[in-house]
XYZ file of C-alpha atoms in Angstrom:
416
model
C 76.495 -4.938 3.088
C 77.761 -4.970 -0.484
C 76.570 -2.435 -3.006
C 75.175 -5.116 -5.323
C 73.267 -6.717 -2.443
C 71.691 -3.361 -1.465
C 70.606 -2.778 -5.052
C 69.186 -6.284 -5.213
C 67.160 -5.762 -2.029
C 65.819 -2.428 -3.301
C 64.762 -3.994 -6.609
C 63.053 -6.813 -4.727
C 61.201 -4.360 -2.454
C 60.005 -2.300 -5.435
C 58.856 -5.468 -7.174
C 56.906 -6.537 -4.075
C 55.202 -3.122 -3.814
C 54.172 -3.090 -7.465
C 53.064 -6.709 -7.342
C 50.814 -5.878 -4.386
C 49.285 -2.823 -6.060
C 46.874 -4.704 -8.358
C 45.665 -6.782 -5.424
C 44.972 -3.623 -3.429
C 43.150 -2.108 -6.386
C 41.053 -5.232 -6.725
C 39.974 -4.933 -3.087
C 38.253 -1.643 -3.926
C 34.665 -2.382 -4.916
C 33.699 -0.582 -8.137
C 30.023 0.437 -8.191
C 28.268 2.045 -11.150
C 24.897 3.512 -10.254
C 22.073 5.285 -12.001
C 21.831 8.986 -11.145
C 18.382 9.604 -9.677
C 15.998 12.373 -10.689
C 15.770 13.009 -6.936
C 19.116 14.161 -5.415
C 18.118 12.852 -1.985
C 18.102 9.327 -3.364
C 21.695 9.628 -4.555
C 22.610 10.907 -1.089
C 20.819 7.950 0.508
C 22.768 5.487 -1.635
C 26.041 7.168 -0.691
C 25.068 6.705 2.963
C 24.473 2.988 2.391
C 27.855 2.619 0.669
C 29.573 4.445 3.524
C 27.835 2.207 6.088
C 29.065 -0.853 4.205
C 32.607 0.561 4.089
C 32.532 1.183 7.829
C 31.166 -2.287 8.564
C 33.613 -4.185 6.351
C 36.686 -1.972 6.391
C 36.674 -2.153 2.584
C 36.586 0.755 0.158
C 34.162 1.439 -2.669
C 34.700 3.443 -5.839
C 31.207 4.805 -6.562
C 30.296 6.472 -9.863
C 26.902 7.906 -10.810
C 25.812 8.011 -14.458
C 23.048 10.053 -16.076
C 20.110 7.989 -17.296
C 20.802 8.229 -21.071
C 24.599 7.820 -20.758
C 24.678 4.681 -18.651
C 23.710 1.988 -21.221
C 26.485 2.884 -23.694
C 29.002 2.963 -20.837
C 27.942 -0.496 -19.668
C 27.957 -1.983 -23.178
C 31.493 -0.677 -23.724
C 32.544 -2.186 -20.404
C 31.170 -5.591 -21.374
C 33.022 -5.425 -24.698
C 36.325 -4.539 -23.033
C 35.772 -6.913 -20.086
C 36.785 -4.037 -17.803
C 33.567 -3.973 -15.834
C 32.306 -2.612 -12.526
C 31.707 -5.048 -9.694
C 28.098 -3.947 -9.181
C 25.844 -2.116 -11.629
C 22.366 -0.630 -11.444
C 20.745 1.401 -14.212
C 17.083 1.979 -15.012
C 17.565 1.840 -18.787
C 20.437 -0.655 -18.564
C 18.046 -3.052 -16.804
C 15.861 -3.255 -19.924
C 18.651 -5.362 -21.477
C 19.243 -7.670 -18.504
C 17.557 -10.600 -20.255
C 20.055 -10.290 -23.127
C 23.015 -9.853 -20.786
C 22.095 -13.033 -18.905
C 21.574 -14.982 -22.136
C 24.985 -13.859 -23.398
C 26.639 -15.143 -20.193
C 27.731 -11.652 -19.104
C 26.181 -11.753 -15.632
C 27.163 -13.632 -12.490
C 24.643 -16.199 -11.252
C 23.680 -15.040 -7.731
C 21.158 -17.567 -6.427
C 23.411 -17.979 -3.368
C 22.716 -14.313 -2.588
C 18.990 -14.198 -3.310
C 17.708 -17.667 -2.393
C 18.180 -17.295 1.397
C 16.138 -14.059 1.357
C 13.605 -14.713 -1.426
C 10.786 -14.603 1.104
C 11.369 -10.875 1.578
C 10.351 -10.001 -1.970
C 7.088 -9.757 -3.888
C 6.408 -12.463 -6.440
C 6.394 -9.997 -9.333
C 9.796 -8.586 -8.440
C 11.336 -12.063 -8.306
C 10.109 -12.822 -11.844
C 12.460 -10.086 -13.064
C 15.513 -11.825 -11.555
C 15.293 -15.184 -13.366
C 16.704 -15.541 -16.881
C 17.969 -18.148 -19.322
C 21.712 -18.427 -19.862
C 22.270 -19.212 -23.536
C 25.665 -20.792 -22.867
C 24.558 -23.230 -20.152
C 20.998 -23.670 -21.409
C 19.760 -23.260 -17.829
C 17.712 -20.605 -16.073
C 19.238 -18.915 -13.060
C 19.159 -15.870 -10.810
C 21.133 -13.124 -12.524
C 19.787 -9.879 -11.067
C 18.646 -8.531 -7.699
C 15.464 -6.416 -7.272
C 15.757 -2.882 -5.929
C 12.532 -0.995 -6.584
C 9.596 -0.862 -8.954
C 7.079 1.526 -10.424
C 3.841 1.537 -12.340
C 2.447 4.155 -14.696
C 0.429 6.770 -12.835
C -2.188 9.245 -14.029
C -1.977 12.844 -12.785
C -4.176 15.875 -13.405
C -4.522 19.497 -12.271
C -7.606 19.808 -10.074
C -7.799 23.604 -10.326
C -7.691 23.440 -14.138
C -10.464 20.856 -14.059
C -12.515 23.170 -11.842
C -11.802 26.139 -14.109
C -13.422 24.115 -16.899
C -16.537 23.757 -14.742
C -15.998 20.153 -13.614
C -15.667 18.415 -10.241
C -13.496 15.429 -9.349
C -16.606 13.262 -9.278
C -17.289 14.158 -12.924
C -14.276 12.175 -14.139
C -15.646 8.998 -15.798
C -14.428 5.614 -14.641
C -15.160 3.826 -17.931
C -12.395 3.595 -20.556
C -13.600 5.564 -23.587
C -15.553 8.218 -21.634
C -12.497 8.678 -19.390
C -10.138 9.556 -22.250
C -12.724 11.609 -24.131
C -13.422 13.638 -20.986
C -10.050 15.402 -21.159
C -10.816 16.568 -24.683
C -13.953 18.230 -23.331
C -11.916 19.862 -20.542
C -9.559 21.232 -23.210
C -12.491 22.538 -25.254
C -13.920 24.467 -22.306
C -10.565 25.915 -21.257
C -9.815 26.971 -24.833
C -13.173 28.780 -24.878
C -11.839 30.807 -21.938
C -8.676 31.701 -23.820
C -6.402 29.100 -22.206
C -3.720 27.718 -24.556
C -3.670 24.214 -23.091
C -4.171 20.615 -24.174
C -6.284 18.103 -22.318
C -3.913 15.137 -22.581
C -0.171 14.623 -22.230
C 0.284 11.282 -24.012
C 3.782 10.513 -25.354
C 4.140 9.360 -28.984
C 7.879 9.691 -29.633
C 10.667 7.302 -30.550
C 13.003 8.843 -27.962
C 10.897 8.386 -24.813
C 10.481 5.138 -22.884
C 7.138 6.571 -21.739
C 5.780 5.756 -25.222
C 6.002 1.990 -24.957
C 5.024 1.962 -21.280
C 1.833 3.905 -22.024
C 1.106 1.864 -25.160
C 1.497 -1.388 -23.220
C -1.223 -0.236 -20.815
C -3.574 0.403 -23.731
C -2.759 -3.115 -24.961
C -3.540 -4.584 -21.544
C -6.796 -2.621 -21.342
C -7.859 -4.167 -24.660
C -6.575 -7.577 -23.447
C -4.067 -7.786 -26.295
C -0.773 -9.592 -25.743
C 1.851 -10.190 -28.391
C 3.723 -12.888 -26.435
C 2.614 -15.344 -23.767
C 4.193 -15.814 -20.335
C 6.604 -18.367 -21.801
C 7.914 -15.826 -24.308
C 6.155 -17.354 -27.333
C 5.015 -14.914 -30.037
C 1.264 -14.608 -30.581
C 1.472 -12.315 -33.615
C 0.458 -15.111 -35.972
C -3.010 -15.148 -34.422
C -5.421 -13.064 -36.588
C -7.319 -12.010 -33.440
C -4.113 -10.616 -31.939
C -3.307 -8.689 -35.121
C -6.814 -7.218 -35.213
C -6.492 -6.399 -31.531
C -3.282 -4.479 -32.226
C -5.045 -2.451 -34.910
C -7.769 -1.587 -32.397
C -5.180 -0.544 -29.809
C -3.298 1.619 -32.320
C -6.509 3.369 -33.323
C -7.445 3.978 -29.693
C -3.972 5.183 -28.706
C -3.485 7.576 -31.621
C -6.991 9.023 -31.927
C -6.299 11.597 -29.203
C -3.352 12.999 -31.147
C -5.414 13.080 -34.338
C -8.140 14.948 -32.437
C -5.515 17.547 -31.418
C -6.123 16.923 -27.722
C -2.375 16.324 -27.273
C 0.429 18.867 -27.863
C 1.779 18.470 -31.428
C 5.317 18.255 -30.025
C 4.467 14.978 -28.243
C 5.796 13.070 -31.272
C 9.266 14.375 -30.374
C 9.139 14.283 -26.575
C 11.956 12.831 -24.517
C 11.253 11.143 -21.179
C 11.286 14.415 -19.271
C 9.015 16.361 -21.625
C 5.656 15.098 -20.421
C 6.804 16.124 -16.922
C 7.819 19.553 -18.186
C 4.563 20.120 -20.072
C 2.514 19.064 -17.064
C 4.558 21.023 -14.533
C 4.291 24.116 -16.740
C 0.519 23.581 -16.883
C 0.483 23.105 -20.652
C -1.531 19.883 -20.287
C -4.340 19.095 -17.851
C -3.595 15.393 -17.494
C -0.647 13.113 -18.186
C 0.564 9.585 -17.539
C 3.988 9.076 -16.039
C 6.126 6.198 -14.810
C 6.957 6.703 -11.105
C 5.550 9.492 -8.919
C 8.269 11.920 -9.962
C 5.780 14.555 -11.166
C 4.109 15.296 -7.824
C 7.371 14.439 -6.061
C 9.118 17.316 -7.828
C 6.904 19.750 -5.885
C 7.126 18.130 -2.443
C 8.698 20.594 -0.025
C 8.907 23.236 -2.755
C 5.253 23.961 -3.469
C 3.096 22.016 -1.045
C -0.074 23.654 -2.341
C 0.562 22.047 -5.712
C 1.559 18.737 -4.137
C -1.296 18.307 -1.675
C -4.123 20.343 -3.189
C -3.811 20.992 -6.912
C -2.157 17.861 -8.347
C -4.184 14.666 -8.072
C -3.213 11.076 -8.804
C -5.953 8.883 -10.285
C -6.746 5.212 -10.398
C -6.813 3.758 -13.914
C -10.258 3.529 -15.557
C -11.888 0.188 -16.223
C -11.081 -1.688 -19.436
C -13.190 -1.073 -22.577
C -15.192 -4.224 -21.753
C -15.997 -2.821 -18.302
C -13.728 -5.151 -16.353
C -10.362 -4.629 -14.706
C -7.059 -5.148 -16.483
C -3.499 -5.992 -15.547
C -1.242 -3.021 -14.886
C 2.334 -3.196 -16.112
C 5.201 -2.813 -13.660
C 8.841 -1.916 -14.231
C 10.963 -3.875 -11.774
C 14.375 -2.255 -11.620
C 17.194 -4.640 -10.873
C 20.952 -4.551 -10.510
C 23.576 -7.162 -11.335
C 27.136 -8.329 -10.783
C 29.034 -8.716 -14.091
C 30.587 -12.144 -14.578
C 33.967 -10.502 -15.262
C 33.940 -8.671 -11.922
C 37.338 -8.797 -10.214
C 35.676 -8.755 -6.788
C 32.832 -11.242 -7.010
C 32.658 -12.194 -3.334
C 33.002 -8.581 -2.212
C 30.251 -7.611 -4.657
C 27.976 -10.307 -3.244
C 28.654 -9.039 0.261
C 27.651 -5.518 -0.747
C 24.466 -6.717 -2.464
C 23.479 -8.673 0.651
C 24.039 -5.523 2.707
C 22.045 -3.348 0.297
C 19.116 -5.789 0.335
C 18.771 -5.683 4.113
C 15.272 -4.213 4.682
C 16.547 -1.220 6.639
C 18.906 -0.187 3.843
C 16.736 -0.892 0.812
C 13.660 0.774 2.319
C 15.750 3.843 3.151
C 16.929 4.037 -0.456
C 13.434 3.672 -1.948
C 11.888 6.165 0.482
C 14.516 8.745 -0.432
C 12.908 9.060 -3.872
C 10.076 10.999 -2.187
C 7.770 8.143 -3.078
C 8.556 8.220 -6.805
C 9.337 4.499 -6.540
C 7.525 1.598 -4.895
C 9.216 -1.069 -2.740
C 9.874 -4.654 -3.808
C 10.056 -6.058 -0.283
C 6.875 -7.264 1.418
C 7.695 -5.739 4.798
C 8.068 -2.295 3.251
C 4.557 -2.581 1.827
C 3.222 -2.249 5.375
C 5.003 1.060 5.928
C 2.508 3.968 6.297
C 4.869 6.007 4.112
C 3.695 3.982 1.109
C 0.232 2.912 2.280
C -1.655 5.960 3.487
C 0.515 8.840 4.668
C 0.339 10.637 1.344
C -2.446 11.007 -1.275
C -0.244 10.228 -4.297
C 1.538 7.265 -2.752
C -1.796 5.925 -1.467
C -3.189 5.951 -5.024
C -0.084 4.189 -6.348
C -0.345 1.661 -3.506
C -3.912 0.791 -4.529
C -2.825 0.372 -8.155
C -0.153 -2.084 -7.022
C -2.121 -3.976 -4.413
C -5.742 -4.012 -5.597
C -5.354 -5.014 -9.251
C -3.150 -7.644 -10.951
C 0.227 -6.495 -12.233
C 3.036 -8.043 -14.242
C 6.454 -7.004 -15.596
C 6.938 -5.788 -19.167
C 7.544 -8.197 -22.047
C 11.343 -7.956 -22.153
C 11.440 -9.902 -18.876
C 9.724 -12.868 -20.531
C 11.316 -12.762 -23.978
C 14.798 -11.412 -24.601
C 13.946 -10.744 -28.261
C 11.514 -8.127 -27.018
C 14.455 -6.120 -25.667
C 14.983 -4.760 -29.185
C 11.367 -3.577 -29.314
C 11.943 -1.564 -26.142
C 15.478 -0.282 -26.747
C 14.619 0.855 -30.293
C 11.162 1.970 -29.129
C 9.431 0.366 -32.098
C 6.040 1.361 -30.680
C 6.956 4.978 -31.333
C 7.856 4.451 -34.997
């Protein structure tokens, strides 16, 4: 064989290898995932990814991102068009309505439609968005888990103030005023505590989630279910003034730590866990969950999870729900592989395993999982959350219905 021919063959072989490399890289599914507050949930997701790899013979490149870092990472990826194949982020999901409108997400009705019957109606609402380019609504996200806002208090601190569980009022104004009286009695005993752990900061997402519940209690809505603004209605504007007065009066009365105007999402947890406040509201059941297996006396005996009080008019009110969804970016290099993984993840066995691994901090979106004793009755905190979900109406937050409301949430205008 001539020297020139050998060189030519070698060049051809090298070219073939390098030409194949991008294709091989594209076969590796890139997954960006929200780092959980509960390490066991991250481990559970890794297990699901490994099961999928074993089943398909494909490989996944999995990266976890801290809650506050993920949105900027995803926005930069959209700008560069170098995106993951699958993404899930709790804060990222707040902007899903915008992402769908801007034609950045893959329409996945072929994934979700065959299995829609598995999911609760409320969770499916958070998957349908308008695409501004096509002018049509479509399925752009897939539901993973959901949570409401829960109320927790320290039973032993309540008892130290001379009260029993049965003393907690069920009516709106007496309920909130009660914790100020608990504070007063504990202060008289020399305890440096506050009765309430309400969040008032710009930084924390807890602020707008708590404020929205006060709005619902007063039956005030700023947009309708079709996304139309109601702010031009004088009754709505007056209602907002009433809500603001009700929400802020506890801070003015000094029944809330003064630092609550600067709290981040974790700070109400920290203040409660350190017993600096008697009661707090918190999205998910992460507060009691942080003690499970570490201090079971706290978990089962001293920390209690409450039902919400009745509305100011004495009736019930709609509780707000955060439905957390993932998506496949439209610029994914592995669209069909991404769809295959999402189908695998949404199999009841896998998704229930992932949600359970949060120690009950999250609530399932699949109907079959709602029958699981783990969520229904096996635990006092999860049982209370179950009743909040199942016994009163609930609906997603406004950004699901109106993409313009995304700015209100991402800039936390309620906290300003």
